[in-house]
CSV table of C-alpha atoms (C1' of nucleotides) in Angstrom, one decimal:
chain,number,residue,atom,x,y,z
A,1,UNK,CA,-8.4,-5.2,-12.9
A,2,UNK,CA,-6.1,-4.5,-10.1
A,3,UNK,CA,-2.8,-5.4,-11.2
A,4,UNK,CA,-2.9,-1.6,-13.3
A,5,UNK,CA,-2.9,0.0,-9.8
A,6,UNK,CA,0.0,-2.2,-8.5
A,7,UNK,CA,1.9,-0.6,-11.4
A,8,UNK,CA,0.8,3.1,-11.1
A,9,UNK,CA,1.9,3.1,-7.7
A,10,UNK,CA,5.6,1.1,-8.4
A,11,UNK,CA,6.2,4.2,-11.2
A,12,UNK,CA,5.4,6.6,-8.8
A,13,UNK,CA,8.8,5.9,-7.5
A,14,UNK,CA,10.6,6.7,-10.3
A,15,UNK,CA,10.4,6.5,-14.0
A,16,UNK,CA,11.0,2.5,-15.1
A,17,UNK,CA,11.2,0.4,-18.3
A,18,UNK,CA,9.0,-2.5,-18.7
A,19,UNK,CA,12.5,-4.5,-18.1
A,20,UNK,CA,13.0,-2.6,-14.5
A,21,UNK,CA,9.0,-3.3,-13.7
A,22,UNK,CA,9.5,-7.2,-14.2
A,23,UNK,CA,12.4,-7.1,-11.4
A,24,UNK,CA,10.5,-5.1,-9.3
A,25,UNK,CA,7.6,-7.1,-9.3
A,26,UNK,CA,9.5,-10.3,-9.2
A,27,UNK,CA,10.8,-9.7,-6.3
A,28,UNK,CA,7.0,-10.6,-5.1
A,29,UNK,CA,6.2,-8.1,-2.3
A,30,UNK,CA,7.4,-5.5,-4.2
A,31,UNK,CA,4.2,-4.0,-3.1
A,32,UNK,CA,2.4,-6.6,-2.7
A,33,UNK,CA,1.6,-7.9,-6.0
A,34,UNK,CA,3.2,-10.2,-7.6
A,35,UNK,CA,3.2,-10.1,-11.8
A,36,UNK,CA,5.0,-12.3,-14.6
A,37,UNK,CA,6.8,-10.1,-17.6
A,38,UNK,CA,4.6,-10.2,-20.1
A,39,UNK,CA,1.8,-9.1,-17.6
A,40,UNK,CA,3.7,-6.1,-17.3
A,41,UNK,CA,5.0,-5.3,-21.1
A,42,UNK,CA,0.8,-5.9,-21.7
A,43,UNK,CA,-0.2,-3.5,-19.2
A,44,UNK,CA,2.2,-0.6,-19.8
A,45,UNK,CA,0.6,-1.1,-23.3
A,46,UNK,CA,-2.6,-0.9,-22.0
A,47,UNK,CA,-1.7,2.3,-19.6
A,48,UNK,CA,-0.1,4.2,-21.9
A,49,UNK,CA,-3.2,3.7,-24.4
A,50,UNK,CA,-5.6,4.5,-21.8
A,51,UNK,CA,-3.0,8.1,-21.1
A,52,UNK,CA,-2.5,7.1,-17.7
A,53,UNK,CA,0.8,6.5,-18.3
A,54,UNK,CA,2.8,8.7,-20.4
A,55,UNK,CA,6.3,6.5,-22.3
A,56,UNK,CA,9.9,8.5,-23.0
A,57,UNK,CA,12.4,7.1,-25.3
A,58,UNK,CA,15.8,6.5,-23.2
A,59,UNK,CA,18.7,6.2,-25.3
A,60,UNK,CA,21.6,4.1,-24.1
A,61,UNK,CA,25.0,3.2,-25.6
A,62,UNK,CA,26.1,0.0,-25.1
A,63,UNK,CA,22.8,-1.7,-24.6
A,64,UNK,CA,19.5,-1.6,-26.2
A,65,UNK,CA,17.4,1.9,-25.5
A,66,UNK,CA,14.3,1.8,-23.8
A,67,UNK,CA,11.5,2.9,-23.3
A,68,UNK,CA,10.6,4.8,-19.5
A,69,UNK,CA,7.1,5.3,-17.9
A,70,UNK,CA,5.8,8.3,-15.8
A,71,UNK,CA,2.0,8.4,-14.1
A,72,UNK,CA,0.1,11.1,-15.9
A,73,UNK,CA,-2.8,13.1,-13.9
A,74,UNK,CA,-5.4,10.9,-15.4
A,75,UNK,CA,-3.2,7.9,-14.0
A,76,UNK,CA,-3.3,9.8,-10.4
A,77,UNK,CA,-6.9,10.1,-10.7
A,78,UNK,CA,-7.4,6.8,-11.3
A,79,UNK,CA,-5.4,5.7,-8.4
A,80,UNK,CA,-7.4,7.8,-6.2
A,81,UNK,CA,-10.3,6.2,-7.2
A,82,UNK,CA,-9.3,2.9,-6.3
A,83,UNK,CA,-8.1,4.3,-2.5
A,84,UNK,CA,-11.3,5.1,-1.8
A,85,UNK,CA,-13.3,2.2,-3.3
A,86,UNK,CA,-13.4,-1.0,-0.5
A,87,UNK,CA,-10.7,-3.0,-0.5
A,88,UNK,CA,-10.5,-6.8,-1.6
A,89,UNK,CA,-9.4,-9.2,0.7
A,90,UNK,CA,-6.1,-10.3,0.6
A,91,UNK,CA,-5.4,-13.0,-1.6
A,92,UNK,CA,-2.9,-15.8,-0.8
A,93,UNK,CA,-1.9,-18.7,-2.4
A,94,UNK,CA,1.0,-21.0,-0.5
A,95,UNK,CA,1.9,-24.2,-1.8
A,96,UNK,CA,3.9,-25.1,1.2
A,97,UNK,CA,1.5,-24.7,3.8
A,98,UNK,CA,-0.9,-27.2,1.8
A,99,UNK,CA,2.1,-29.7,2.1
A,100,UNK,CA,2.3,-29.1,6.0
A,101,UNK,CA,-1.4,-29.5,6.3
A,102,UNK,CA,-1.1,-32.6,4.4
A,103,UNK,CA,1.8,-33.3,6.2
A,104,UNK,CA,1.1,-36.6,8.2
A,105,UNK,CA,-0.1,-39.2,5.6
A,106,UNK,CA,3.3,-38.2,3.7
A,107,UNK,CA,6.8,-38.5,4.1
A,108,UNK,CA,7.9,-35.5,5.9
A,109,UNK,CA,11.3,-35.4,4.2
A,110,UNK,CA,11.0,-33.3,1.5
A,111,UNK,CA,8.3,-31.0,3.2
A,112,UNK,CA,11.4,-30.1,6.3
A,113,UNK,CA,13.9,-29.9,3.4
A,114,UNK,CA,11.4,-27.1,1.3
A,115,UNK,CA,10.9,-25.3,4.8
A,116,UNK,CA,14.1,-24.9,5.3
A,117,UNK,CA,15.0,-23.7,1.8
A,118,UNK,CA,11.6,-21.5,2.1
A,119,UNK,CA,13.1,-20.1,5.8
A,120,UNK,CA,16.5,-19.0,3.5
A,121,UNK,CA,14.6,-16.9,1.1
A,122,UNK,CA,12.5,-15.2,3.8
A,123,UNK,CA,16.0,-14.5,5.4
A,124,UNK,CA,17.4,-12.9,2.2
A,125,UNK,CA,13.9,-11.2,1.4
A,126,UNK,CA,14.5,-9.3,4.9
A,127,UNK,CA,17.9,-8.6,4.5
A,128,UNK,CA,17.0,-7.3,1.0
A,129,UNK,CA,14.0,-4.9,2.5
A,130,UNK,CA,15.8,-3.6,5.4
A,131,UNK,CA,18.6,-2.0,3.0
A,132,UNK,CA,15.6,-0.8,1.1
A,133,UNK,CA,14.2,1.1,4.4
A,134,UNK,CA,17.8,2.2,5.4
A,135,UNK,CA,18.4,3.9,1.9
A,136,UNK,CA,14.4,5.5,2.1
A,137,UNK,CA,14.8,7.5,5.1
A,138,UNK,CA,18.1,8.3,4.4
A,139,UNK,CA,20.0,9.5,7.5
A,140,UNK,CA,17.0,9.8,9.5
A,141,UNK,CA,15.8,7.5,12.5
A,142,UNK,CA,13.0,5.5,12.0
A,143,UNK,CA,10.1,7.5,13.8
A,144,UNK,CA,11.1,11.0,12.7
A,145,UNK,CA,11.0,9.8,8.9
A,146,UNK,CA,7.8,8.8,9.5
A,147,UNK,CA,6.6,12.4,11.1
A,148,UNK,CA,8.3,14.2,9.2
A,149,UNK,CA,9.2,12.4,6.0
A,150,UNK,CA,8.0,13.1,2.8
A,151,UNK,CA,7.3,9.9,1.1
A,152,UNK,CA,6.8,7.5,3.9
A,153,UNK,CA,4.2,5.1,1.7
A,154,UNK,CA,6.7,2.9,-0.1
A,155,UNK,CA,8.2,2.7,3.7
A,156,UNK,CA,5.3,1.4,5.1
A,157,UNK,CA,4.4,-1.3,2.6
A,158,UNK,CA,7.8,-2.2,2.9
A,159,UNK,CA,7.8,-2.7,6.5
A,160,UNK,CA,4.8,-4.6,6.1
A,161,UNK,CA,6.9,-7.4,3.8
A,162,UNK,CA,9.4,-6.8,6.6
A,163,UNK,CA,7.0,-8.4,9.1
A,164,UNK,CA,5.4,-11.1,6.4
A,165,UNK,CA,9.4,-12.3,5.9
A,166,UNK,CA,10.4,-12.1,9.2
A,167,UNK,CA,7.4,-14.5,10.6
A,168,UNK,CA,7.8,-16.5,7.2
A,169,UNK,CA,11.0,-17.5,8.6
A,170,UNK,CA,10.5,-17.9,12.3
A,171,UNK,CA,7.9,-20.4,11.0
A,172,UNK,CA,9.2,-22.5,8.4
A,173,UNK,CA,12.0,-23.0,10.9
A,174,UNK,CA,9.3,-23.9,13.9
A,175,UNK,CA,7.5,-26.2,11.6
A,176,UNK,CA,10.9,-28.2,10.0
A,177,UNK,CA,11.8,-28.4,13.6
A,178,UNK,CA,8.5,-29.6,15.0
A,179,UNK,CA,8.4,-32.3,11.9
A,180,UNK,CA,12.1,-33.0,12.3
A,181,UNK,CA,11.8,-34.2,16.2
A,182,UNK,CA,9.2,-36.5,15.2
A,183,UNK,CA,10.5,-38.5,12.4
A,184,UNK,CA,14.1,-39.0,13.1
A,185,UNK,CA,15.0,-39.8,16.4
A,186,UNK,CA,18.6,-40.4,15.2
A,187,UNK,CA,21.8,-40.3,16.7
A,188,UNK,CA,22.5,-40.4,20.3
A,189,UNK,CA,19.8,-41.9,22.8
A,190,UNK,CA,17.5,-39.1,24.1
A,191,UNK,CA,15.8,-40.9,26.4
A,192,UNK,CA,12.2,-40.6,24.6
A,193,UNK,CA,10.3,-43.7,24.1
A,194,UNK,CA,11.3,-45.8,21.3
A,195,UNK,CA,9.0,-46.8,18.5
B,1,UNK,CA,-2.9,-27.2,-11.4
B,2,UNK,CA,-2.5,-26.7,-7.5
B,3,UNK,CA,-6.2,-26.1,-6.3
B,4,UNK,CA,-6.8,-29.6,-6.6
B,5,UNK,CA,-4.2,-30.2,-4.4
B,6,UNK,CA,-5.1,-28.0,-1.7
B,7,UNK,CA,-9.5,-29.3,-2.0
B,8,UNK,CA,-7.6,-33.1,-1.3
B,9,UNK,CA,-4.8,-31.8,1.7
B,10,UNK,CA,-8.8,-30.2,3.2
B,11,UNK,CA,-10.8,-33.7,2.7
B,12,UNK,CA,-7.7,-35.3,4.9
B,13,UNK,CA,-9.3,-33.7,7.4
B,14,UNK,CA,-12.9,-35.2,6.9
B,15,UNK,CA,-15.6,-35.6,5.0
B,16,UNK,CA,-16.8,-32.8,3.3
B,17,UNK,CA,-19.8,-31.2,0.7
B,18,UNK,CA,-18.6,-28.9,-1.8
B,19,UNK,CA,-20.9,-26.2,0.2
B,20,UNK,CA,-18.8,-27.2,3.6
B,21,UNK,CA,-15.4,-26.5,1.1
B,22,UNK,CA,-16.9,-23.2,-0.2
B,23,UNK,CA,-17.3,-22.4,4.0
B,24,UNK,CA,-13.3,-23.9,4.6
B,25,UNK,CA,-12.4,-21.7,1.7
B,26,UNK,CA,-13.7,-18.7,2.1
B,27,UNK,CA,-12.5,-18.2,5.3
B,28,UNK,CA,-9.2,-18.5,2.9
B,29,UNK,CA,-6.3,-18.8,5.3
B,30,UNK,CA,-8.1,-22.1,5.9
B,31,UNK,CA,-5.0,-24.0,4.3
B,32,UNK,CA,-3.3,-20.7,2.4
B,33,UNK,CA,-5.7,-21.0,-0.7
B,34,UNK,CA,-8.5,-19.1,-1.8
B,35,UNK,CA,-10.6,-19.7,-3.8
B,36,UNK,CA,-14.3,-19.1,-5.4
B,37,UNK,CA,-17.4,-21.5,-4.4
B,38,UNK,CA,-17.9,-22.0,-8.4
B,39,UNK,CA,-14.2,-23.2,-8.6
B,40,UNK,CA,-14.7,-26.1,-6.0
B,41,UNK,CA,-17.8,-27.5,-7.6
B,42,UNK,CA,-15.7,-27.5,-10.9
B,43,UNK,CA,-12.9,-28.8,-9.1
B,44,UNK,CA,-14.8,-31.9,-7.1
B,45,UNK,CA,-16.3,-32.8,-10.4
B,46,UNK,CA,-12.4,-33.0,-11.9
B,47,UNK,CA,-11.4,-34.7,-8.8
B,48,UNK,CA,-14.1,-37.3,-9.1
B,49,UNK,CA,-13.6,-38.1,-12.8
B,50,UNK,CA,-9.6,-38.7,-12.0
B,51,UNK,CA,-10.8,-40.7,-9.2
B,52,UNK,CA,-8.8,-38.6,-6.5
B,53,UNK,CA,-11.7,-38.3,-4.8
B,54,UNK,CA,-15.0,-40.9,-3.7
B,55,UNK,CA,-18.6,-38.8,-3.5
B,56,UNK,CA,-20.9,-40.2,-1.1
B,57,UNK,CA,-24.5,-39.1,-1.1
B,58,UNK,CA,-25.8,-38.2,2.1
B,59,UNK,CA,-29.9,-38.3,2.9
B,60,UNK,CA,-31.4,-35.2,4.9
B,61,UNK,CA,-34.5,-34.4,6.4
B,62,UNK,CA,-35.2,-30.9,6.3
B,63,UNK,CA,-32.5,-29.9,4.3
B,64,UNK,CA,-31.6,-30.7,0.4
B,65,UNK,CA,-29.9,-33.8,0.3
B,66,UNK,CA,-25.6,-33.2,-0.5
B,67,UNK,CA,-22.5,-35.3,-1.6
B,68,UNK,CA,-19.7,-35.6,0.5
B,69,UNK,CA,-16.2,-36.7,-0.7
B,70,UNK,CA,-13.5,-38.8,0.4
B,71,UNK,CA,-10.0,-38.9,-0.7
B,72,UNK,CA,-9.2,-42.2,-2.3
B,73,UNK,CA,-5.3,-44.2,-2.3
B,74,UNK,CA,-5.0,-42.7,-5.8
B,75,UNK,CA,-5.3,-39.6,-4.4
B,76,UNK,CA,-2.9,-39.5,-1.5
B,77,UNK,CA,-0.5,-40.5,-3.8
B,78,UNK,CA,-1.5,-37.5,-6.1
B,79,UNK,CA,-0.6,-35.5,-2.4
B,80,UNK,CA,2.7,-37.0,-2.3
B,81,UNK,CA,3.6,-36.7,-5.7
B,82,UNK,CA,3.1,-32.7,-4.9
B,83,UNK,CA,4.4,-32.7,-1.7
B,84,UNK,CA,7.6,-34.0,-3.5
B,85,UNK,CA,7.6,-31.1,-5.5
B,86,UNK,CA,9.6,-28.2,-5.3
B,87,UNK,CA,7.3,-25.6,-4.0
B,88,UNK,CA,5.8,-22.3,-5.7
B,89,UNK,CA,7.3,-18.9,-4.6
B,90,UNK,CA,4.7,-17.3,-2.0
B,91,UNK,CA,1.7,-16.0,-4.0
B,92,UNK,CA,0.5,-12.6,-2.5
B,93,UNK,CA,-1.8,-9.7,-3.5
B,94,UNK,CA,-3.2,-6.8,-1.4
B,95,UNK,CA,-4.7,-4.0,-2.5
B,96,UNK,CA,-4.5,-2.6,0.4
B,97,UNK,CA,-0.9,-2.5,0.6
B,98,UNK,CA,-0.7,-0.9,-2.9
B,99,UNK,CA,-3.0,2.0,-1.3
B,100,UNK,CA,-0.9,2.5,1.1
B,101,UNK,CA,2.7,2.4,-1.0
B,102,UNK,CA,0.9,5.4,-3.1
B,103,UNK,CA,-0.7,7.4,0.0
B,104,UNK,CA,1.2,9.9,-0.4
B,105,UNK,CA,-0.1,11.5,-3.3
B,106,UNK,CA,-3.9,10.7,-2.3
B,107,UNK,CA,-6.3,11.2,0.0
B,108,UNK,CA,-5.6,9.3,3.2
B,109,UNK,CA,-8.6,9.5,5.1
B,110,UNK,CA,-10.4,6.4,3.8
B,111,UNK,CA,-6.9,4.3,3.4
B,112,UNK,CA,-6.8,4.6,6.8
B,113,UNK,CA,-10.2,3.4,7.4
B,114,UNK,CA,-9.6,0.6,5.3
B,115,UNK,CA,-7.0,-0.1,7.6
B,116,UNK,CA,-8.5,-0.2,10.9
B,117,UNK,CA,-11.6,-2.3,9.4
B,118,UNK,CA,-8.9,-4.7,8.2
B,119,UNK,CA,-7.1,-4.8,11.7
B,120,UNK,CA,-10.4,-5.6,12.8
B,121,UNK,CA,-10.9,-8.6,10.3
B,122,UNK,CA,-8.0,-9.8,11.3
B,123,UNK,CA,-9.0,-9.7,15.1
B,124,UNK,CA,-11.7,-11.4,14.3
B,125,UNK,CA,-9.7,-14.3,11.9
B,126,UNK,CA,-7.0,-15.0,15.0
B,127,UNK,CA,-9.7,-15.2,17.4
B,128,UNK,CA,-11.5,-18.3,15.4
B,129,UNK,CA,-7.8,-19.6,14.6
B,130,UNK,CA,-6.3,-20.1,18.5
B,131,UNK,CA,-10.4,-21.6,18.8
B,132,UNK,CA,-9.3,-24.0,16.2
B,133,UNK,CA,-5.8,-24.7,17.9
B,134,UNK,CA,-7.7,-25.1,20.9
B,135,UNK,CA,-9.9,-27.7,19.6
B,136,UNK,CA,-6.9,-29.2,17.4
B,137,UNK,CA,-5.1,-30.2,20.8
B,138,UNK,CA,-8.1,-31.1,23.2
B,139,UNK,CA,-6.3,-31.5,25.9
B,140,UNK,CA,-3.0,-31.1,25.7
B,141,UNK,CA,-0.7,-28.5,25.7
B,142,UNK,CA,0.6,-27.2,22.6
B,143,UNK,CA,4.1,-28.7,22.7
B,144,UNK,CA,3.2,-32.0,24.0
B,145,UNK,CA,0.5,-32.0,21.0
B,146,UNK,CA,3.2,-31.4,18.8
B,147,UNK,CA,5.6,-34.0,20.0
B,148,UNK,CA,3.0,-36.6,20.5
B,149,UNK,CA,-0.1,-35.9,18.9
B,150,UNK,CA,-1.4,-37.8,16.0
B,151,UNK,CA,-2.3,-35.2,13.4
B,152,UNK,CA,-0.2,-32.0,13.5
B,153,UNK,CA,-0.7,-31.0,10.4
B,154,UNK,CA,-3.6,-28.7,10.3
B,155,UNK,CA,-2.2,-27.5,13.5
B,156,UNK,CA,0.8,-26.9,12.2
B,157,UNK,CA,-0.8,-24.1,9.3
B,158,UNK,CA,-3.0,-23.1,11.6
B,159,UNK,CA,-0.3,-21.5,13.5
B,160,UNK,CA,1.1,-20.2,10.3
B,161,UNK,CA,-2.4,-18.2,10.0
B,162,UNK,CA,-2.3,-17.1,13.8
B,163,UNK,CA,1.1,-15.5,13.0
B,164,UNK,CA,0.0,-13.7,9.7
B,165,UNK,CA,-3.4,-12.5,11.0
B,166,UNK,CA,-1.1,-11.0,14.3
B,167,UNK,CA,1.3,-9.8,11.9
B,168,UNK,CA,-1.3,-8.0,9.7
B,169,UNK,CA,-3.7,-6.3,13.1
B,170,UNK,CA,-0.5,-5.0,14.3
B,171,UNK,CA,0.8,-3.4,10.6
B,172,UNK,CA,-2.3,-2.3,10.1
B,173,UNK,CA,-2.9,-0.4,13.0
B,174,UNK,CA,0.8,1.0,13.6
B,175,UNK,CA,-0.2,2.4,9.5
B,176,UNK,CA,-3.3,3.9,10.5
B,177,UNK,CA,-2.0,5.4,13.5
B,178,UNK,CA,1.0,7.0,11.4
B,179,UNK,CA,-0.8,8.0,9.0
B,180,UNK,CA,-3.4,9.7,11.4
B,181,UNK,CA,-1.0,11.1,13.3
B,182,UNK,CA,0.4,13.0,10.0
B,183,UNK,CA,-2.6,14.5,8.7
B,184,UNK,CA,-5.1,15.5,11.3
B,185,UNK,CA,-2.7,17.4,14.1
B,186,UNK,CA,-5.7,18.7,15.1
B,187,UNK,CA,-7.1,19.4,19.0
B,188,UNK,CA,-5.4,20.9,21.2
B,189,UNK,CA,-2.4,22.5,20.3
B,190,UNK,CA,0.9,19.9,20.1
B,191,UNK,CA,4.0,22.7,19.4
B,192,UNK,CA,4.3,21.1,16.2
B,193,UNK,CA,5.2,23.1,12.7
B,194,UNK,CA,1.7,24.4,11.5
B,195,UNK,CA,0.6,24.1,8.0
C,1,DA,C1',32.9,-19.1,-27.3
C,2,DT,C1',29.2,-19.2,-24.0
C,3,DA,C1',26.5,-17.7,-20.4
C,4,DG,C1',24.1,-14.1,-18.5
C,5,DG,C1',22.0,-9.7,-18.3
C,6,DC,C1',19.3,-6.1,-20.9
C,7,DA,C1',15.2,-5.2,-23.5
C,8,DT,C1',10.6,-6.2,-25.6
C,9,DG,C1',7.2,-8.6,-27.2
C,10,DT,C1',3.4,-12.6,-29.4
C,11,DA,C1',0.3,-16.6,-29.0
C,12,DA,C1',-2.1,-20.4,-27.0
C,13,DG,C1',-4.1,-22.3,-23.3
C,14,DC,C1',-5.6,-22.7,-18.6
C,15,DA,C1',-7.2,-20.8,-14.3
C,16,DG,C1',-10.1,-17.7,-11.9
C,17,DT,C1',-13.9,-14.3,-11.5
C,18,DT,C1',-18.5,-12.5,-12.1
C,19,DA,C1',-23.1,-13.0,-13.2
C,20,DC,C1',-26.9,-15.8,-13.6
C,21,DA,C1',-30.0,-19.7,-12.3
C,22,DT,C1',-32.8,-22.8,-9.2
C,23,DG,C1',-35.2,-24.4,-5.2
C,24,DA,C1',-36.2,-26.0,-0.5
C,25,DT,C1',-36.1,-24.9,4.5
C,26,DT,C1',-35.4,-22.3,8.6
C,27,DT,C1',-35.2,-18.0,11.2
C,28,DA,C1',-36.5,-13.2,12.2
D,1,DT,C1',-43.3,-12.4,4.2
D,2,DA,C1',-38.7,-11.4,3.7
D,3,DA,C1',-34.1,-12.7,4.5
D,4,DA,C1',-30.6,-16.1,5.4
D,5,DT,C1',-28.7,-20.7,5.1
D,6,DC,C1',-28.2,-25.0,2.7
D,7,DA,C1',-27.1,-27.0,-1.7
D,8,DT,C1',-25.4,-27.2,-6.6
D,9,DG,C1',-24.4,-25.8,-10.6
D,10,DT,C1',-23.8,-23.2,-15.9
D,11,DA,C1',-22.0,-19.6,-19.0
D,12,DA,C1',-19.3,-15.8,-20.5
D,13,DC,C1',-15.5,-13.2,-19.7
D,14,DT,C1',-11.1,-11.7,-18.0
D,15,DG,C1',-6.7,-12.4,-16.2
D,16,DC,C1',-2.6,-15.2,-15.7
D,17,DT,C1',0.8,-18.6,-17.0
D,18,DT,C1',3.8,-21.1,-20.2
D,19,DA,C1',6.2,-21.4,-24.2
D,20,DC,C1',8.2,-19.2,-28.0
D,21,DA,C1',10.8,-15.5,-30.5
D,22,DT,C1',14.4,-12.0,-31.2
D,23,DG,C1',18.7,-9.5,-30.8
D,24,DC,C1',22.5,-6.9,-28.8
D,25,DC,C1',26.1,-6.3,-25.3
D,26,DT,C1',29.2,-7.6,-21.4
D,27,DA,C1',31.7,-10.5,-18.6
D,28,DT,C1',34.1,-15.1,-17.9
DNA sequence: ATAGGCATGTAAGCAGTTACATGATTTA
DNA sequence: TAAATCATGTAACTGCTTACATGCCTAT
């Protein structure tokens, strides 16, 4: 049971609505943990019974209310339990890199085209996480936030999806290029030996 | 259903026992999928039903005897029909990462030492990936391998692991180090704000 | 009007994890 | 003689995914 921790530490940004979690967490790397909705609706249901959460009607005008989560003490204790129990391995699970693996008893098309695609997303994901660092430490340079900031956790796990998109990229556009050289030798003669 | 597809994109590469799988996947960047010894056994015995795969019983002295598996026509097809596919988002979760994105309200003394034995791990992981690129090429260098040589494919993820083992030694140990740096000013004095 | 965003869930089914079970052989 | 490696599973449980369900408000 893990994905409980992923959450305690997301609402120690701020208070959220189930609604705010799933777009959080849908953005994948959020932290590192990626979680459908109803994960999330079941275990901010499951927090707030256990206390480790604590929920606060929000009433809005124009659009449904809802409801807000904080992290109680018992839910900071029980964060700091899992800090200092071993960590899991990573877990990883990439389609795409099966289908690259696989790569030369199939047609290559639709693997370049899904790199390519996959290379866009890693481009927005970075564009999307460096805003996020610019707005966390403020007016600040990067190495005196991290000396003398106050929060610098959510900063750190965000450069570490900086680095994940950013060779995420540089690869899926290495690969479709690699793949691409070999199959069509279109176009104008190159010089390279014909088939 | 995507397992299956990544136990038949591992048998391209020869044949294998579900004990040599459980080996290939535990190291778990083998081909971006982890996954539990238990799960492969299950999974073989799907794949053989459905005919994906061929089991071939091998004789041993000295050790118990073991089945080894092919991937049949209808098979490769199954791979194509995937490949085809669009792909799956990225599917990531470190606990590690969620330790660190809530450090600030914990103890970091053994985040950070979860952190440097990870940098270590992954050390260890791109060291027995380049030896696998190595052995991937034989002879040649990497780009002529790439233009010209007849299986890229496992290279090709390979690389993909080589970057995100780098990627994950150099986070981790640029964390620890801030983190360290943070919390224990201690030594000789360094002019900085005391406590 | 219709699509899309906000907001929260339930229910069924499949996938993945953990624990247990067995047994032979080689190495320390 | 104990531990590690080879070799293959079963069973129970938990966690995750997919599909379904509802309803209001805003923007096009």
């Amino acid at each position: 049971m893990a994905l409980r921790h992923a959450v305690l530490a997301a609402l120690l940004d701020g208070e959220y609505s189930g609604y705010q979690l799933t777009k959080i967490f849908d953005v994948g790397v959020a932290n590192f943990w990626y979680a459908a909705p109803q994960q999330l609706y079941a275990e901010l249901a499951k927090l707030e019974a256990d206390g480790l959460v604590a929920g606060r009607e929000v009433v809005q005008h124009g659009r449904p209310n809802k409801r807000v989560f904080t992290v109680t003490e018992a839910g900071i204790a029980e964060l700091a339990a899992f800090a200092a129990t071993p960590a899991k391995p990573l877990l990883i699970r990439e389609d795409l890199a099966v289908k690259v693996h696989a790569v030369d008893v199939l047609d290559p098309e639709p693997v370049i085209a899904q790199l390519l695609e996959r290379a866009e997303q890693a481009a927005a994901k970075l564009a999307l996480f460096e805003k996020i660092l610019l707005r966390l430490r403020g007016d600040l340079d990067e190495e005196t936030f991290l000396r003398e900031g106050e929060r610098i956790g959510p900063y750190l796990s965000c450069l570490a999806g900086c680095r994940l998109e950013r060779q995420m990229r540089e690869w899926c556009l290495q690969t479709a290029r690699t793949l691409g050289r070999r199959t069509a030798p279109t176009g104008a003669p190159t010089g390279r030996t014909s088939p």
